[in-house]
Amino acid sequence: MNLRLADLRVGDPLPERTHRPSNVSLFLYNAAVWNPHRIHYDEGYATAVEGHAGIVIDGPLQGDWLAQTVCNWLGDDGSLLRFHYSNRLATCLGDTLTSGGRVAAVHPEQQLVELELWIRNAEGQTTSPGTATVRLAR
Amino acid sequence: MLTDEHRAWIGHESAPVHVDVSRREIIKYALATEQVLEKYRRGDEAPPMFVFNLFAPLRGPDELRDDGLPRGTGVGPKLPLHRVMAGGTEIVQHRPIRPGDRLTGVHRIRNLYEKQGRQGPLIFTERELRVTDANGEPVLEEIQTSIAR
């Protein structure tokens, strides 16, 4: 990418990515993080017992997508210093979600860039907002 | 709902947990999360959110409740609400996690508080995790919020 502080402007977009998790991808994620909570693989349990609309897409998985939004944009041109996300709306298997972000502030004297991040559902609602601070090499 | 007994857990620090990071574990995570950067897919470096659950105790079926979550209190008090979901995470990263790292993690209950949600009461637990490497150098700090409803 060859990101340079001098070229960045507030509002510059980060590349968006569409996510459509499947039963298989959610299984792999929950196996990788050793998470046996049934709301992520047992639809009958998730809906009848815990009252969800379907199989719940893990919040931390969406947090990972937001971290990827930053890391894929950053490449080898800098480093991630701080990252934050929160879950605001439940999302379920079958939802189509889009991750994205924008440059929120540039601090050339410290070589820092602040980013605003989001995951939105097909209705355009933000399901997981986030922020990040990165340091660029130049 | 929260009593003084619950709030007495605020500030409680757990015993240090040690984790040896393998390339294979990083690759599993990278593939499961559909990472695109080769450094993650080859397991040369772990993505930032690899740390989620990395220091949680590994429990088998006989130690899990019917909902799949661990029996007992884990790191924190037994709460009057039992349906738990992840609320969010904040990470301060000093350096990436790499294969071969021998990491030490210490959990601390940072805060416990109640809120009224749209569908009823909620209890928020903020857990802080400090991760250091074999030389005692800081690797990252994480604050994870879980929500019981």
Short mmCIF file of C-alpha atoms in Angstrom, two decimals:
data_model
loop_
_atom_site.label_atom_id
_atom_site.label_comp_id
_atom_site.label_asym_id
_atom_site.label_seq_id
_atom_site.Cartn_x
_atom_site.Cartn_y
_atom_site.Cartn_z
CA MET A 1 0.00 0.00 0.00
CA ASN A 2 2.83 2.43 0.89
CA LEU A 3 0.73 4.45 3.35
CA ARG A 4 2.27 7.81 4.21
CA LEU A 5 1.07 10.24 6.87
CA ALA A 6 1.38 13.15 4.48
CA ASP A 7 -1.09 11.53 2.08
CA LEU A 8 -3.80 10.75 4.65
CA ARG A 9 -6.87 12.92 5.18
CA VAL A 10 -9.66 12.72 7.75
CA GLY A 11 -12.51 10.83 6.15
CA ASP A 12 -10.34 8.63 3.90
CA PRO A 13 -12.10 5.26 3.71
CA LEU A 14 -10.62 1.89 4.66
CA PRO A 15 -11.51 -0.96 2.29
CA GLU A 16 -14.85 -2.63 3.05
CA ARG A 17 -15.35 -6.38 3.19
CA THR A 18 -18.55 -8.42 3.16
CA HIS A 19 -18.93 -11.29 5.65
CA ARG A 20 -21.48 -14.08 5.38
CA PRO A 21 -20.56 -16.57 8.10
CA SER A 22 -21.70 -20.15 7.61
CA ASN A 23 -22.35 -22.96 10.07
CA VAL A 24 -18.95 -24.34 9.12
CA SER A 25 -17.03 -21.07 9.54
CA LEU A 26 -18.65 -20.45 12.94
CA PHE A 27 -17.78 -23.99 13.99
CA LEU A 28 -14.14 -23.45 13.01
CA TYR A 29 -13.97 -20.14 14.86
CA ASN A 30 -15.48 -21.50 18.07
CA ALA A 31 -13.23 -24.57 17.91
CA ALA A 32 -10.16 -22.35 17.41
CA VAL A 33 -10.99 -20.22 20.49
CA TRP A 34 -12.34 -23.22 22.50
CA ASN A 35 -15.80 -21.73 22.95
CA PRO A 36 -18.49 -24.38 23.56
CA HIS A 37 -21.40 -21.94 24.18
CA ARG A 38 -24.42 -23.54 22.47
CA ILE A 39 -25.83 -20.26 21.11
CA HIS A 40 -23.13 -20.48 18.41
CA TYR A 41 -24.02 -23.92 16.96
CA ASP A 42 -27.38 -25.21 18.33
CA GLU A 43 -30.23 -23.28 16.71
CA GLY A 44 -33.00 -24.96 18.72
CA TYR A 45 -31.25 -24.11 21.97
CA ALA A 46 -30.28 -20.56 20.90
CA THR A 47 -33.86 -19.67 19.94
CA ALA A 48 -36.01 -21.67 22.39
CA VAL A 49 -33.91 -21.41 25.54
CA GLU A 50 -31.90 -18.20 25.20
CA GLY A 51 -34.42 -16.31 23.05
CA HIS A 52 -32.12 -15.37 20.17
CA ALA A 53 -33.38 -14.96 16.61
CA GLY A 54 -31.05 -17.74 15.41
CA ILE A 55 -27.51 -19.02 15.81
CA VAL A 56 -25.54 -16.10 17.23
CA ILE A 57 -22.48 -14.81 15.36
CA ASP A 58 -19.73 -14.40 17.96
CA GLY A 59 -19.03 -10.81 18.98
CA PRO A 60 -15.26 -11.39 19.18
CA LEU A 61 -15.31 -12.78 15.63
CA GLN A 62 -16.75 -9.45 14.51
CA GLY A 63 -14.08 -7.78 16.62
CA ASP A 64 -11.55 -9.77 14.61
CA TRP A 65 -13.07 -8.55 11.34
CA LEU A 66 -12.62 -4.98 12.57
CA ALA A 67 -8.99 -5.69 13.52
CA GLN A 68 -8.54 -7.15 10.02
CA THR A 69 -9.99 -3.95 8.52
CA VAL A 70 -7.10 -2.13 10.19
CA CYS A 71 -4.32 -4.68 9.63
CA ASN A 72 -5.17 -5.30 5.96
CA TRP A 73 -5.15 -1.56 5.30
CA LEU A 74 -1.96 -1.04 7.29
CA GLY A 75 0.04 -3.94 5.83
CA ASP A 76 3.72 -3.52 6.70
CA ASP A 77 3.53 0.28 6.72
CA GLY A 78 2.97 0.63 10.47
CA SER A 79 1.81 -1.06 13.64
CA LEU A 80 -1.44 -1.35 15.56
CA LEU A 81 -1.12 0.21 19.01
CA ARG A 82 -4.67 0.21 20.36
CA PHE A 83 -7.92 -1.40 19.27
CA HIS A 84 -11.43 -1.32 20.69
CA TYR A 85 -14.80 -2.68 19.60
CA SER A 86 -18.16 -3.25 21.28
CA ASN A 87 -21.22 -5.35 20.44
CA ARG A 88 -24.32 -3.21 20.07
CA LEU A 89 -26.79 -5.37 18.12
CA ALA A 90 -27.14 -9.16 18.01
CA THR A 91 -26.35 -10.74 14.65
CA CYS A 92 -27.35 -14.21 13.54
CA LEU A 93 -26.36 -16.83 11.01
CA GLY A 94 -27.82 -15.76 7.66
CA ASP A 95 -27.05 -12.07 8.19
CA THR A 96 -24.81 -10.33 5.68
CA LEU A 97 -22.43 -7.98 7.46
CA THR A 98 -20.01 -5.41 6.09
CA SER A 99 -16.85 -4.27 7.87
CA GLY A 100 -15.29 -0.92 7.12
CA GLY A 101 -13.81 2.23 8.54
CA ARG A 102 -12.37 5.67 7.93
CA VAL A 103 -9.53 7.89 9.05
CA ALA A 104 -10.79 9.87 12.07
CA ALA A 105 -7.67 11.91 12.92
CA VAL A 106 -4.05 12.28 11.80
CA HIS A 107 -1.31 13.37 14.23
CA PRO A 108 1.81 13.85 12.06
CA GLU A 109 4.01 14.98 14.96
CA GLN A 110 3.48 11.63 16.72
CA GLN A 111 3.13 9.59 13.49
CA LEU A 112 -0.25 8.43 14.80
CA VAL A 113 -3.51 7.86 12.95
CA GLU A 114 -6.86 7.31 14.64
CA LEU A 115 -9.44 5.18 12.87
CA GLU A 116 -13.18 4.80 13.22
CA LEU A 117 -14.47 1.29 12.46
CA TRP A 118 -17.83 -0.36 12.02
CA ILE A 119 -19.71 -3.48 11.12
CA ARG A 120 -23.09 -2.83 9.56
CA ASN A 121 -25.93 -5.19 8.75
CA ALA A 122 -27.89 -5.27 5.51
CA GLU A 123 -30.26 -2.61 6.91
CA GLY A 124 -27.31 -0.27 7.40
CA GLN A 125 -27.43 -0.47 11.21
CA THR A 126 -24.07 -0.47 13.00
CA THR A 127 -23.89 -3.74 14.92
CA SER A 128 -20.30 -3.34 16.19
CA PRO A 129 -18.54 0.03 16.30
CA GLY A 130 -14.83 0.24 16.99
CA THR A 131 -11.78 2.49 17.08
CA ALA A 132 -8.06 1.95 16.56
CA THR A 133 -4.82 3.87 16.84
CA VAL A 134 -1.93 2.99 14.54
CA ARG A 135 1.59 4.31 14.15
CA LEU A 136 2.84 4.74 10.60
CA ALA A 137 6.50 4.25 9.75
CA ARG A 138 6.68 7.43 7.64
CA MET B 1 -28.90 -7.37 42.16
CA LEU B 2 -25.21 -6.93 42.85
CA THR B 3 -24.36 -7.28 46.53
CA ASP B 4 -21.34 -6.15 48.53
CA GLU B 5 -20.13 -9.75 48.24
CA HIS B 6 -20.12 -9.43 44.43
CA ARG B 7 -18.48 -6.02 44.50
CA ALA B 8 -15.75 -7.33 46.81
CA TRP B 9 -14.42 -9.13 43.71
CA ILE B 10 -13.51 -5.80 42.09
CA GLY B 11 -9.72 -5.68 42.12
CA HIS B 12 -9.40 -9.45 42.56
CA GLU B 13 -6.39 -10.78 40.67
CA SER B 14 -6.14 -14.39 39.47
CA ALA B 15 -3.09 -16.64 39.67
CA PRO B 16 -0.81 -16.24 36.61
CA VAL B 17 -1.67 -18.50 33.64
CA HIS B 18 1.11 -19.68 31.31
CA VAL B 19 0.53 -20.33 27.60
CA ASP B 20 2.99 -21.67 25.02
CA VAL B 21 2.03 -20.29 21.62
CA SER B 22 2.41 -22.66 18.67
CA ARG B 23 2.45 -21.85 14.97
CA ARG B 24 -0.28 -24.46 14.43
CA GLU B 25 -2.65 -22.69 16.88
CA ILE B 26 -2.07 -19.39 15.09
CA ILE B 27 -2.73 -20.98 11.69
CA LYS B 28 -5.96 -22.58 12.97
CA TYR B 29 -7.14 -19.18 14.18
CA ALA B 30 -6.05 -17.43 10.97
CA LEU B 31 -7.90 -19.90 8.75
CA ALA B 32 -11.03 -19.90 10.92
CA THR B 33 -11.20 -16.10 10.80
CA GLU B 34 -10.42 -15.97 7.05
CA GLN B 35 -7.35 -13.77 7.42
CA VAL B 36 -5.88 -12.56 4.13
CA LEU B 37 -2.38 -11.48 5.23
CA GLU B 38 0.21 -14.20 4.63
CA LYS B 39 2.04 -13.48 7.91
CA TYR B 40 -1.08 -14.67 9.74
CA ARG B 41 -1.94 -17.57 7.40
CA ARG B 42 1.64 -18.90 7.69
CA GLY B 43 1.50 -18.47 11.48
CA ASP B 44 4.50 -16.11 11.57
CA GLU B 45 2.49 -13.69 13.71
CA ALA B 46 -0.88 -13.86 15.48
CA PRO B 47 -3.73 -11.49 14.58
CA PRO B 48 -4.55 -9.05 17.43
CA MET B 49 -7.80 -10.81 18.44
CA PHE B 50 -6.00 -14.20 18.73
CA VAL B 51 -5.72 -13.33 22.42
CA PHE B 52 -9.49 -13.77 22.93
CA ASN B 53 -9.98 -16.76 25.30
CA LEU B 54 -6.26 -17.62 25.02
CA PHE B 55 -5.85 -17.55 28.81
CA ALA B 56 -9.23 -19.06 29.69
CA PRO B 57 -9.10 -22.46 31.41
CA LEU B 58 -9.54 -25.42 29.03
CA ARG B 59 -12.50 -27.46 30.27
CA GLY B 60 -13.99 -30.72 29.03
CA PRO B 61 -17.68 -31.69 28.75
CA ASP B 62 -17.97 -32.84 32.37
CA GLU B 63 -16.97 -29.36 33.56
CA LEU B 64 -19.49 -27.49 31.40
CA ARG B 65 -23.08 -26.46 32.09
CA ASP B 66 -25.95 -27.43 29.82
CA ASP B 67 -25.48 -24.16 27.90
CA GLY B 68 -21.84 -25.06 27.19
CA LEU B 69 -20.35 -22.46 29.52
CA PRO B 70 -18.01 -23.49 32.35
CA ARG B 71 -19.41 -24.57 35.70
CA GLY B 72 -18.30 -22.64 38.75
CA THR B 73 -17.30 -19.07 39.09
CA GLY B 74 -14.20 -18.96 36.88
CA VAL B 75 -12.50 -15.58 37.10
CA GLY B 76 -15.18 -13.67 38.99
CA PRO B 77 -18.16 -14.04 41.30
CA LYS B 78 -21.20 -16.24 40.70
CA LEU B 79 -23.74 -13.78 39.29
CA PRO B 80 -27.54 -13.82 39.74
CA LEU B 81 -27.93 -13.69 35.91
CA HIS B 82 -26.61 -16.60 33.86
CA ARG B 83 -27.03 -15.83 30.14
CA VAL B 84 -23.63 -14.44 29.20
CA MET B 85 -22.53 -12.69 26.00
CA ALA B 86 -19.37 -10.89 24.91
CA GLY B 87 -19.79 -7.13 25.18
CA GLY B 88 -16.56 -5.85 23.69
CA THR B 89 -12.79 -5.72 23.93
CA GLU B 90 -10.07 -3.11 24.18
CA ILE B 91 -6.49 -4.12 23.38
CA VAL B 92 -3.29 -2.16 23.87
CA GLN B 93 -0.67 -4.01 21.87
CA HIS B 94 3.04 -3.59 22.68
CA ARG B 95 4.10 -6.17 20.13
CA PRO B 96 2.40 -8.99 18.18
CA ILE B 97 2.21 -12.52 19.60
CA ARG B 98 4.51 -14.93 17.70
CA PRO B 99 4.99 -18.72 17.63
CA GLY B 100 7.32 -19.90 20.36
CA ASP B 101 6.24 -17.18 22.76
CA ARG B 102 5.96 -18.34 26.38
CA LEU B 103 3.33 -15.96 27.68
CA THR B 104 2.04 -15.25 31.16
CA GLY B 105 -1.42 -13.78 31.66
CA VAL B 106 -2.89 -12.31 34.84
CA HIS B 107 -6.62 -11.53 35.01
CA ARG B 108 -8.09 -8.89 37.28
CA ILE B 109 -11.73 -7.98 37.82
CA ARG B 110 -11.72 -4.31 36.88
CA ASN B 111 -15.38 -3.44 37.42
CA LEU B 112 -18.83 -4.93 38.01
CA TYR B 113 -21.96 -2.86 37.40
CA GLU B 114 -25.64 -3.09 36.53
CA LYS B 115 -27.68 -1.44 33.79
CA GLN B 116 -31.29 -1.68 32.73
CA GLY B 117 -31.53 -3.07 29.18
CA ARG B 118 -34.50 -2.97 26.83
CA GLN B 119 -35.45 -6.50 27.83
CA GLY B 120 -34.46 -6.46 31.48
CA PRO B 121 -31.54 -6.04 33.85
CA LEU B 122 -27.95 -6.55 32.72
CA ILE B 123 -24.76 -7.10 34.68
CA PHE B 124 -21.50 -5.96 33.10
CA THR B 125 -18.17 -7.51 34.13
CA GLU B 126 -14.94 -5.87 32.98
CA ARG B 127 -11.92 -8.17 33.13
CA GLU B 128 -8.43 -6.86 32.60
CA LEU B 129 -5.72 -9.16 31.25
CA ARG B 130 -2.02 -8.29 31.37
CA VAL B 131 0.19 -10.43 29.16
CA THR B 132 3.98 -10.56 29.47
CA ASP B 133 6.61 -12.67 27.70
CA ALA B 134 9.30 -14.99 29.09
CA ASN B 135 11.51 -11.97 29.83
CA GLY B 136 8.75 -10.21 31.74
CA GLU B 137 8.33 -7.66 28.94
CA PRO B 138 4.76 -6.45 28.26
CA VAL B 139 3.08 -7.95 25.18
CA LEU B 140 -0.44 -6.59 25.51
CA GLU B 141 -3.20 -5.50 27.84
CA GLU B 142 -6.79 -6.41 27.20
CA ILE B 143 -10.02 -5.25 28.82
CA GLN B 144 -12.87 -7.57 28.02
CA THR B 145 -16.48 -6.80 28.91
CA SER B 146 -19.01 -9.60 29.31
CA ILE B 147 -22.74 -9.03 29.75
CA ALA B 148 -24.99 -11.29 31.81
CA ARG B 149 -28.73 -11.05 31.26
#
